Amino acid sequence: MESTLVLIKPSGVIRCLIGDIIARFQHKGLIIAGLKMMQLDEAILHEHYAHLVDKPFFPSLLVSMTRTPVVAMVVKGVDAVAVVRSMTGATNGRKAAPGTIRGDFSMSGQENIVHASDSVENADIEVRRFFKPEEVFNYTDDTFKYLYAPDEV
Ligand code: UDP
Ligand code: MG
């Protein structure tokens, strides 16, 4: 069972998509194991987007990501990292496939509604970056039999 980090970015918060996005993950059968609203600052964004600090769009990304609070989630399931990335869609909303969150709700390569961890290794780091251990809950073990065959879990 994997856990992955999702952020509903200011572009999703401001466009009143919080409920729709959480519903997509829940309807899929993924478990919300952690959930909170938080105001990001430059320090956490420099860490989170360390691979992008030298890009020309980084200053504008900082403005975009601090415009409103974000909704941070830990999303759990078998192969959750890849499943959530595929539900998120390509980075640029204009290129993201219809049916994905970015494909359905975004026209932008920056204002693209959600962040999702891109690998199991990064998911682990990112969940720990945004959540304390006591903010991640284990309350669903009984429901797995309705979501998976025994040999899938
Ligand atoms: N981004 C941007 N311009 C670009 C590429 C990325 O503003 O040309 C922003 C965009 O919001 C994206 C984030 O930087 O979601 C992180 O970029 P990354 O390449 O990690 O894409 P992601 O993993 O979010 O699809
Ligand atoms: Mg990324």
mmCIF file with all atom_site columns, C-alpha atoms and ligand atoms in Angstrom:
data_model
loop_
_atom_site.group_PDB
_atom_site.id
_atom_site.type_symbol
_atom_site.label_atom_id
_atom_site.label_alt_id
_atom_site.label_comp_id
_atom_site.label_asym_id
_atom_site.label_entity_id
_atom_site.label_seq_id
_atom_site.pdbx_PDB_ins_code
_atom_site.Cartn_x
_atom_site.Cartn_y
_atom_site.Cartn_z
_atom_site.occupancy
_atom_site.B_iso_or_equiv
_atom_site.pdbx_formal_charge
_atom_site.auth_seq_id
_atom_site.auth_comp_id
_atom_site.auth_asym_id
_atom_site.auth_atom_id
_atom_site.pdbx_PDB_model_num
ATOM   1   C  CA  . MET A 1 1   ? 0.000   0.000   0.000   1.00 0.00 ? 1   MET A CA  1
ATOM   2   C  CA  . GLU A 1 2   ? 1.425   3.392   -1.002  1.00 0.00 ? 2   GLU A CA  1
ATOM   3   C  CA  . SER A 1 3   ? 0.766   6.905   0.255   1.00 0.00 ? 3   SER A CA  1
ATOM   4   C  CA  . THR A 1 4   ? 1.213   9.958   -1.938  1.00 0.00 ? 4   THR A CA  1
ATOM   5   C  CA  . LEU A 1 5   ? 1.024   13.720  -1.443  1.00 0.00 ? 5   LEU A CA  1
ATOM   6   C  CA  . VAL A 1 6   ? -1.606  15.807  -3.223  1.00 0.00 ? 6   VAL A CA  1
ATOM   7   C  CA  . LEU A 1 7   ? -1.847  19.580  -2.945  1.00 0.00 ? 7   LEU A CA  1
ATOM   8   C  CA  . ILE A 1 8   ? -4.921  21.400  -4.201  1.00 0.00 ? 8   ILE A CA  1
ATOM   9   C  CA  . LYS A 1 9   ? -3.096  24.499  -5.381  1.00 0.00 ? 9   LYS A CA  1
ATOM   10  C  CA  . PRO A 1 10  ? -4.386  28.075  -5.036  1.00 0.00 ? 10  PRO A CA  1
ATOM   11  C  CA  . SER A 1 11  ? -5.707  27.758  -8.616  1.00 0.00 ? 11  SER A CA  1
ATOM   12  C  CA  . GLY A 1 12  ? -7.979  24.928  -7.426  1.00 0.00 ? 12  GLY A CA  1
ATOM   13  C  CA  . VAL A 1 13  ? -8.918  26.559  -4.122  1.00 0.00 ? 13  VAL A CA  1
ATOM   14  C  CA  . ILE A 1 14  ? -9.840  29.892  -5.691  1.00 0.00 ? 14  ILE A CA  1
ATOM   15  C  CA  . ARG A 1 15  ? -11.964 28.206  -8.364  1.00 0.00 ? 15  ARG A CA  1
ATOM   16  C  CA  . CYS A 1 16  ? -13.943 26.291  -5.717  1.00 0.00 ? 16  CYS A CA  1
ATOM   17  C  CA  . LEU A 1 17  ? -12.741 22.864  -6.859  1.00 0.00 ? 17  LEU A CA  1
ATOM   18  C  CA  . ILE A 1 18  ? -11.738 21.490  -3.434  1.00 0.00 ? 18  ILE A CA  1
ATOM   19  C  CA  . GLY A 1 19  ? -14.802 19.284  -3.121  1.00 0.00 ? 19  GLY A CA  1
ATOM   20  C  CA  . ASP A 1 20  ? -14.704 18.024  -6.728  1.00 0.00 ? 20  ASP A CA  1
ATOM   21  C  CA  . ILE A 1 21  ? -11.055 17.033  -6.438  1.00 0.00 ? 21  ILE A CA  1
ATOM   22  C  CA  . ILE A 1 22  ? -11.418 15.221  -3.118  1.00 0.00 ? 22  ILE A CA  1
ATOM   23  C  CA  . ALA A 1 23  ? -14.505 13.463  -4.522  1.00 0.00 ? 23  ALA A CA  1
ATOM   24  C  CA  . ARG A 1 24  ? -12.571 12.188  -7.545  1.00 0.00 ? 24  ARG A CA  1
ATOM   25  C  CA  . PHE A 1 25  ? -10.018 10.452  -5.355  1.00 0.00 ? 25  PHE A CA  1
ATOM   26  C  CA  . GLN A 1 26  ? -12.658 9.061   -3.007  1.00 0.00 ? 26  GLN A CA  1
ATOM   27  C  CA  . HIS A 1 27  ? -14.871 7.830   -5.874  1.00 0.00 ? 27  HIS A CA  1
ATOM   28  C  CA  . LYS A 1 28  ? -11.870 6.045   -7.362  1.00 0.00 ? 28  LYS A CA  1
ATOM   29  C  CA  . GLY A 1 29  ? -11.453 4.042   -4.151  1.00 0.00 ? 29  GLY A CA  1
ATOM   30  C  CA  . LEU A 1 30  ? -8.443  5.888   -2.797  1.00 0.00 ? 30  LEU A CA  1
ATOM   31  C  CA  . ILE A 1 31  ? -8.338  6.649   0.936   1.00 0.00 ? 31  ILE A CA  1
ATOM   32  C  CA  . ILE A 1 32  ? -7.829  10.152  2.346   1.00 0.00 ? 32  ILE A CA  1
ATOM   33  C  CA  . ALA A 1 33  ? -5.379  9.415   5.163   1.00 0.00 ? 33  ALA A CA  1
ATOM   34  C  CA  . GLY A 1 34  ? -4.517  13.055  5.941   1.00 0.00 ? 34  GLY A CA  1
ATOM   35  C  CA  . LEU A 1 35  ? -6.185  16.369  5.096   1.00 0.00 ? 35  LEU A CA  1
ATOM   36  C  CA  . LYS A 1 36  ? -5.534  20.003  6.037   1.00 0.00 ? 36  LYS A CA  1
ATOM   37  C  CA  . MET A 1 37  ? -5.449  23.573  4.734   1.00 0.00 ? 37  MET A CA  1
ATOM   38  C  CA  . MET A 1 38  ? -2.143  25.411  4.997   1.00 0.00 ? 38  MET A CA  1
ATOM   39  C  CA  . GLN A 1 39  ? -0.529  28.650  3.836   1.00 0.00 ? 39  GLN A CA  1
ATOM   40  C  CA  . LEU A 1 40  ? 2.745   27.825  2.090   1.00 0.00 ? 40  LEU A CA  1
ATOM   41  C  CA  . ASP A 1 41  ? 5.784   30.105  2.378   1.00 0.00 ? 41  ASP A CA  1
ATOM   42  C  CA  . GLU A 1 42  ? 8.915   30.572  0.295   1.00 0.00 ? 42  GLU A CA  1
ATOM   43  C  CA  . ALA A 1 43  ? 10.995  28.248  2.480   1.00 0.00 ? 43  ALA A CA  1
ATOM   44  C  CA  . ILE A 1 44  ? 8.796   25.183  1.985   1.00 0.00 ? 44  ILE A CA  1
ATOM   45  C  CA  . LEU A 1 45  ? 8.353   25.995  -1.723  1.00 0.00 ? 45  LEU A CA  1
ATOM   46  C  CA  . HIS A 1 46  ? 12.115  26.221  -2.258  1.00 0.00 ? 46  HIS A CA  1
ATOM   47  C  CA  . GLU A 1 47  ? 12.346  22.697  -0.820  1.00 0.00 ? 47  GLU A CA  1
ATOM   48  C  CA  . HIS A 1 48  ? 9.299   21.328  -2.586  1.00 0.00 ? 48  HIS A CA  1
ATOM   49  C  CA  . TYR A 1 49  ? 10.233  22.779  -5.984  1.00 0.00 ? 49  TYR A CA  1
ATOM   50  C  CA  . ALA A 1 50  ? 14.037  22.497  -5.558  1.00 0.00 ? 50  ALA A CA  1
ATOM   51  C  CA  . HIS A 1 51  ? 14.276  21.034  -9.079  1.00 0.00 ? 51  HIS A CA  1
ATOM   52  C  CA  . LEU A 1 52  ? 12.815  24.270  -10.497 1.00 0.00 ? 52  LEU A CA  1
ATOM   53  C  CA  . VAL A 1 53  ? 14.511  27.098  -8.558  1.00 0.00 ? 53  VAL A CA  1
ATOM   54  C  CA  . ASP A 1 54  ? 16.690  28.072  -11.520 1.00 0.00 ? 54  ASP A CA  1
ATOM   55  C  CA  . LYS A 1 55  ? 13.839  28.141  -14.045 1.00 0.00 ? 55  LYS A CA  1
ATOM   56  C  CA  . PRO A 1 56  ? 12.690  31.526  -15.336 1.00 0.00 ? 56  PRO A CA  1
ATOM   57  C  CA  . PHE A 1 57  ? 9.126   30.817  -14.207 1.00 0.00 ? 57  PHE A CA  1
ATOM   58  C  CA  . PHE A 1 58  ? 10.101  30.090  -10.573 1.00 0.00 ? 58  PHE A CA  1
ATOM   59  C  CA  . PRO A 1 59  ? 9.322   33.614  -9.212  1.00 0.00 ? 59  PRO A CA  1
ATOM   60  C  CA  . SER A 1 60  ? 5.890   33.462  -10.777 1.00 0.00 ? 60  SER A CA  1
ATOM   61  C  CA  . LEU A 1 61  ? 5.380   29.917  -9.431  1.00 0.00 ? 61  LEU A CA  1
ATOM   62  C  CA  . LEU A 1 62  ? 6.108   31.260  -5.924  1.00 0.00 ? 62  LEU A CA  1
ATOM   63  C  CA  . VAL A 1 63  ? 3.492   33.997  -6.327  1.00 0.00 ? 63  VAL A CA  1
ATOM   64  C  CA  . SER A 1 64  ? 0.999   31.488  -7.713  1.00 0.00 ? 64  SER A CA  1
ATOM   65  C  CA  . MET A 1 65  ? 1.528   28.959  -4.903  1.00 0.00 ? 65  MET A CA  1
ATOM   66  C  CA  . THR A 1 66  ? 1.171   31.539  -2.098  1.00 0.00 ? 66  THR A CA  1
ATOM   67  C  CA  . ARG A 1 67  ? -1.881  33.419  -3.409  1.00 0.00 ? 67  ARG A CA  1
ATOM   68  C  CA  . THR A 1 68  ? -4.254  31.457  -1.130  1.00 0.00 ? 68  THR A CA  1
ATOM   69  C  CA  . PRO A 1 69  ? -3.833  28.538  1.265   1.00 0.00 ? 69  PRO A CA  1
ATOM   70  C  CA  . VAL A 1 70  ? -3.527  25.098  -0.307  1.00 0.00 ? 70  VAL A CA  1
ATOM   71  C  CA  . VAL A 1 71  ? -5.316  21.909  0.707   1.00 0.00 ? 71  VAL A CA  1
ATOM   72  C  CA  . ALA A 1 72  ? -2.788  19.186  1.479   1.00 0.00 ? 72  ALA A CA  1
ATOM   73  C  CA  . MET A 1 73  ? -3.793  15.517  1.398   1.00 0.00 ? 73  MET A CA  1
ATOM   74  C  CA  . VAL A 1 74  ? -2.219  12.152  1.962   1.00 0.00 ? 74  VAL A CA  1
ATOM   75  C  CA  . VAL A 1 75  ? -3.889  9.764   -0.476  1.00 0.00 ? 75  VAL A CA  1
ATOM   76  C  CA  . LYS A 1 76  ? -3.501  6.046   0.105   1.00 0.00 ? 76  LYS A CA  1
ATOM   77  C  CA  . GLY A 1 77  ? -4.024  2.917   -1.988  1.00 0.00 ? 77  GLY A CA  1
ATOM   78  C  CA  . VAL A 1 78  ? -2.337  0.124   -3.929  1.00 0.00 ? 78  VAL A CA  1
ATOM   79  C  CA  . ASP A 1 79  ? -0.039  1.825   -6.485  1.00 0.00 ? 79  ASP A CA  1
ATOM   80  C  CA  . ALA A 1 80  ? -1.426  5.174   -5.235  1.00 0.00 ? 80  ALA A CA  1
ATOM   81  C  CA  . VAL A 1 81  ? 1.508   7.218   -6.583  1.00 0.00 ? 81  VAL A CA  1
ATOM   82  C  CA  . ALA A 1 82  ? 1.014   6.146   -10.216 1.00 0.00 ? 82  ALA A CA  1
ATOM   83  C  CA  . VAL A 1 83  ? -2.791  6.095   -10.007 1.00 0.00 ? 83  VAL A CA  1
ATOM   84  C  CA  . VAL A 1 84  ? -2.947  9.643   -8.606  1.00 0.00 ? 84  VAL A CA  1
ATOM   85  C  CA  . ARG A 1 85  ? -0.409  10.922  -11.164 1.00 0.00 ? 85  ARG A CA  1
ATOM   86  C  CA  . SER A 1 86  ? -2.498  9.442   -13.975 1.00 0.00 ? 86  SER A CA  1
ATOM   87  C  CA  . MET A 1 87  ? -5.662  11.052  -12.543 1.00 0.00 ? 87  MET A CA  1
ATOM   88  C  CA  . THR A 1 88  ? -3.750  14.374  -12.343 1.00 0.00 ? 88  THR A CA  1
ATOM   89  C  CA  . GLY A 1 89  ? -2.712  14.454  -16.013 1.00 0.00 ? 89  GLY A CA  1
ATOM   90  C  CA  . ALA A 1 90  ? 0.109   16.149  -17.896 1.00 0.00 ? 90  ALA A CA  1
ATOM   91  C  CA  . THR A 1 91  ? 1.664   19.277  -16.359 1.00 0.00 ? 91  THR A CA  1
ATOM   92  C  CA  . ASN A 1 92  ? 0.164   21.649  -18.916 1.00 0.00 ? 92  ASN A CA  1
ATOM   93  C  CA  . GLY A 1 93  ? -3.619  21.697  -18.634 1.00 0.00 ? 93  GLY A CA  1
ATOM   94  C  CA  . ARG A 1 94  ? -3.932  22.441  -22.348 1.00 0.00 ? 94  ARG A CA  1
ATOM   95  C  CA  . LYS A 1 95  ? -2.154  19.171  -23.126 1.00 0.00 ? 95  LYS A CA  1
ATOM   96  C  CA  . ALA A 1 96  ? -3.573  17.040  -20.292 1.00 0.00 ? 96  ALA A CA  1
ATOM   97  C  CA  . ALA A 1 97  ? -6.045  14.383  -21.410 1.00 0.00 ? 97  ALA A CA  1
ATOM   98  C  CA  . PRO A 1 98  ? -9.755  15.017  -20.880 1.00 0.00 ? 98  PRO A CA  1
ATOM   99  C  CA  . GLY A 1 99  ? -10.897 13.029  -17.853 1.00 0.00 ? 99  GLY A CA  1
ATOM   100 C  CA  . THR A 1 100 ? -7.827  14.015  -15.849 1.00 0.00 ? 100 THR A CA  1
ATOM   101 C  CA  . ILE A 1 101 ? -8.051  16.779  -13.244 1.00 0.00 ? 101 ILE A CA  1
ATOM   102 C  CA  . ARG A 1 102 ? -5.789  19.113  -15.199 1.00 0.00 ? 102 ARG A CA  1
ATOM   103 C  CA  . GLY A 1 103 ? -7.382  18.112  -18.500 1.00 0.00 ? 103 GLY A CA  1
ATOM   104 C  CA  . ASP A 1 104 ? -10.853 18.902  -17.206 1.00 0.00 ? 104 ASP A CA  1
ATOM   105 C  CA  . PHE A 1 105 ? -10.176 22.005  -15.102 1.00 0.00 ? 105 PHE A CA  1
ATOM   106 C  CA  . SER A 1 106 ? -7.084  23.821  -16.392 1.00 0.00 ? 106 SER A CA  1
ATOM   107 C  CA  . MET A 1 107 ? -5.898  25.791  -19.415 1.00 0.00 ? 107 MET A CA  1
ATOM   108 C  CA  . SER A 1 108 ? -2.435  26.512  -17.999 1.00 0.00 ? 108 SER A CA  1
ATOM   109 C  CA  . GLY A 1 109 ? 1.040   25.089  -17.519 1.00 0.00 ? 109 GLY A CA  1
ATOM   110 C  CA  . GLN A 1 110 ? 1.298   26.843  -14.157 1.00 0.00 ? 110 GLN A CA  1
ATOM   111 C  CA  . GLU A 1 111 ? -2.249  27.329  -12.832 1.00 0.00 ? 111 GLU A CA  1
ATOM   112 C  CA  . ASN A 1 112 ? -2.824  23.590  -13.062 1.00 0.00 ? 112 ASN A CA  1
ATOM   113 C  CA  . ILE A 1 113 ? -4.992  22.936  -9.988  1.00 0.00 ? 113 ILE A CA  1
ATOM   114 C  CA  . VAL A 1 114 ? -3.107  20.110  -8.253  1.00 0.00 ? 114 VAL A CA  1
ATOM   115 C  CA  . HIS A 1 115 ? 0.305   18.821  -7.297  1.00 0.00 ? 115 HIS A CA  1
ATOM   116 C  CA  . ALA A 1 116 ? 0.886   15.060  -7.046  1.00 0.00 ? 116 ALA A CA  1
ATOM   117 C  CA  . SER A 1 117 ? 4.102   13.261  -6.070  1.00 0.00 ? 117 SER A CA  1
ATOM   118 C  CA  . ASP A 1 118 ? 5.902   11.806  -9.099  1.00 0.00 ? 118 ASP A CA  1
ATOM   119 C  CA  . SER A 1 119 ? 7.594   8.709   -7.609  1.00 0.00 ? 119 SER A CA  1
ATOM   120 C  CA  . VAL A 1 120 ? 7.321   6.443   -4.586  1.00 0.00 ? 120 VAL A CA  1
ATOM   121 C  CA  . GLU A 1 121 ? 10.584  7.854   -3.249  1.00 0.00 ? 121 GLU A CA  1
ATOM   122 C  CA  . ASN A 1 122 ? 9.418   11.470  -3.609  1.00 0.00 ? 122 ASN A CA  1
ATOM   123 C  CA  . ALA A 1 123 ? 5.971   10.655  -2.203  1.00 0.00 ? 123 ALA A CA  1
ATOM   124 C  CA  . ASP A 1 124 ? 7.606   9.456   0.978   1.00 0.00 ? 124 ASP A CA  1
ATOM   125 C  CA  . ILE A 1 125 ? 9.705   12.633  1.266   1.00 0.00 ? 125 ILE A CA  1
ATOM   126 C  CA  . GLU A 1 126 ? 6.787   14.921  0.380   1.00 0.00 ? 126 GLU A CA  1
ATOM   127 C  CA  . VAL A 1 127 ? 4.315   13.340  2.815   1.00 0.00 ? 127 VAL A CA  1
ATOM   128 C  CA  . ARG A 1 128 ? 6.879   13.889  5.563   1.00 0.00 ? 128 ARG A CA  1
ATOM   129 C  CA  . ARG A 1 129 ? 7.507   17.455  4.356   1.00 0.00 ? 129 ARG A CA  1
ATOM   130 C  CA  . PHE A 1 130 ? 3.840   18.444  4.709   1.00 0.00 ? 130 PHE A CA  1
ATOM   131 C  CA  . PHE A 1 131 ? 2.497   16.139  7.460   1.00 0.00 ? 131 PHE A CA  1
ATOM   132 C  CA  . LYS A 1 132 ? 3.589   15.232  10.972  1.00 0.00 ? 132 LYS A CA  1
ATOM   133 C  CA  . PRO A 1 133 ? 3.279   11.491  11.687  1.00 0.00 ? 133 PRO A CA  1
ATOM   134 C  CA  . GLU A 1 134 ? 0.292   12.117  13.995  1.00 0.00 ? 134 GLU A CA  1
ATOM   135 C  CA  . GLU A 1 135 ? -1.567  13.940  11.195  1.00 0.00 ? 135 GLU A CA  1
ATOM   136 C  CA  . VAL A 1 136 ? -1.712  10.795  9.039   1.00 0.00 ? 136 VAL A CA  1
ATOM   137 C  CA  . PHE A 1 137 ? -4.418  8.336   10.064  1.00 0.00 ? 137 PHE A CA  1
ATOM   138 C  CA  . ASN A 1 138 ? -4.906  4.612   9.690   1.00 0.00 ? 138 ASN A CA  1
ATOM   139 C  CA  . TYR A 1 139 ? -8.647  4.061   9.957   1.00 0.00 ? 139 TYR A CA  1
ATOM   140 C  CA  . THR A 1 140 ? -9.613  2.035   6.927   1.00 0.00 ? 140 THR A CA  1
ATOM   141 C  CA  . ASP A 1 141 ? -8.058  -1.425  7.109   1.00 0.00 ? 141 ASP A CA  1
ATOM   142 C  CA  . ASP A 1 142 ? -11.537 -2.998  7.385   1.00 0.00 ? 142 ASP A CA  1
ATOM   143 C  CA  . THR A 1 143 ? -12.634 -1.423  4.085   1.00 0.00 ? 143 THR A CA  1
ATOM   144 C  CA  . PHE A 1 144 ? -9.861  -2.879  1.929   1.00 0.00 ? 144 PHE A CA  1
ATOM   145 C  CA  . LYS A 1 145 ? -11.848 -6.057  1.307   1.00 0.00 ? 145 LYS A CA  1
ATOM   146 C  CA  . TYR A 1 146 ? -14.428 -3.934  -0.555  1.00 0.00 ? 146 TYR A CA  1
ATOM   147 C  CA  . LEU A 1 147 ? -11.736 -2.227  -2.637  1.00 0.00 ? 147 LEU A CA  1
ATOM   148 C  CA  . TYR A 1 148 ? -9.284  -5.026  -3.511  1.00 0.00 ? 148 TYR A CA  1
ATOM   149 C  CA  . ALA A 1 149 ? -8.989  -8.768  -3.978  1.00 0.00 ? 149 ALA A CA  1
ATOM   150 C  CA  . PRO A 1 150 ? -7.032  -10.412 -1.159  1.00 0.00 ? 150 PRO A CA  1
ATOM   151 C  CA  . ASP A 1 151 ? -3.938  -10.923 -3.323  1.00 0.00 ? 151 ASP A CA  1
ATOM   152 C  CA  . GLU A 1 152 ? -3.838  -7.256  -4.399  1.00 0.00 ? 152 GLU A CA  1
ATOM   153 C  CA  . VAL A 1 153 ? -3.342  -5.704  -0.949  1.00 0.00 ? 153 VAL A CA  1
HETATM 154 N  N1  . UDP B 2 .   ? 5.505   24.922  -13.958 1.00 0.00 ? 1   UDP B N1  1
HETATM 155 C  C1  . UDP B 2 .   ? 5.411   26.145  -14.595 1.00 0.00 ? 1   UDP B C1  1
HETATM 156 N  N2  . UDP B 2 .   ? 5.934   26.264  -15.861 1.00 0.00 ? 1   UDP B N2  1
HETATM 157 C  C2  . UDP B 2 .   ? 6.543   25.221  -16.501 1.00 0.00 ? 1   UDP B C2  1
HETATM 158 C  C3  . UDP B 2 .   ? 6.653   23.995  -15.830 1.00 0.00 ? 1   UDP B C3  1
HETATM 159 C  C4  . UDP B 2 .   ? 6.120   23.865  -14.557 1.00 0.00 ? 1   UDP B C4  1
HETATM 160 O  O1  . UDP B 2 .   ? 4.884   27.096  -14.036 1.00 0.00 ? 1   UDP B O1  1
HETATM 161 O  O2  . UDP B 2 .   ? 6.989   25.388  -17.642 1.00 0.00 ? 1   UDP B O2  1
HETATM 162 C  C5  . UDP B 2 .   ? 4.915   24.772  -12.614 1.00 0.00 ? 1   UDP B C5  1
HETATM 163 C  C6  . UDP B 2 .   ? 3.571   24.026  -12.676 1.00 0.00 ? 1   UDP B C6  1
HETATM 164 O  O3  . UDP B 2 .   ? 2.683   24.593  -11.725 1.00 0.00 ? 1   UDP B O3  1
HETATM 165 C  C7  . UDP B 2 .   ? 3.970   22.616  -12.288 1.00 0.00 ? 1   UDP B C7  1
HETATM 166 C  C8  . UDP B 2 .   ? 5.059   22.889  -11.244 1.00 0.00 ? 1   UDP B C8  1
HETATM 167 O  O4  . UDP B 2 .   ? 5.777   24.014  -11.769 1.00 0.00 ? 1   UDP B O4  1
HETATM 168 O  O5  . UDP B 2 .   ? 2.884   21.861  -11.783 1.00 0.00 ? 1   UDP B O5  1
HETATM 169 C  C9  . UDP B 2 .   ? 6.013   21.733  -11.005 1.00 0.00 ? 1   UDP B C9  1
HETATM 170 O  O6  . UDP B 2 .   ? 6.591   21.351  -12.214 1.00 0.00 ? 1   UDP B O6  1
HETATM 171 P  P1  . UDP B 2 .   ? 6.869   19.835  -12.553 1.00 0.00 ? 1   UDP B P1  1
HETATM 172 O  O7  . UDP B 2 .   ? 7.752   19.809  -13.772 1.00 0.00 ? 1   UDP B O7  1
HETATM 173 O  O8  . UDP B 2 .   ? 7.330   19.107  -11.334 1.00 0.00 ? 1   UDP B O8  1
HETATM 174 O  O9  . UDP B 2 .   ? 5.416   19.309  -13.033 1.00 0.00 ? 1   UDP B O9  1
HETATM 175 P  P2  . UDP B 2 .   ? 4.310   18.423  -12.287 1.00 0.00 ? 1   UDP B P2  1
HETATM 176 O  O10 . UDP B 2 .   ? 5.030   17.335  -11.539 1.00 0.00 ? 1   UDP B O10 1
HETATM 177 O  O11 . UDP B 2 .   ? 3.517   19.339  -11.391 1.00 0.00 ? 1   UDP B O11 1
HETATM 178 O  O12 . UDP B 2 .   ? 3.444   17.870  -13.405 1.00 0.00 ? 1   UDP B O12 1
HETATM 179 MG MG  . MG  B 3 .   ? 6.581   17.505  -10.196 1.00 0.00 ? 2   MG  B MG  1
#
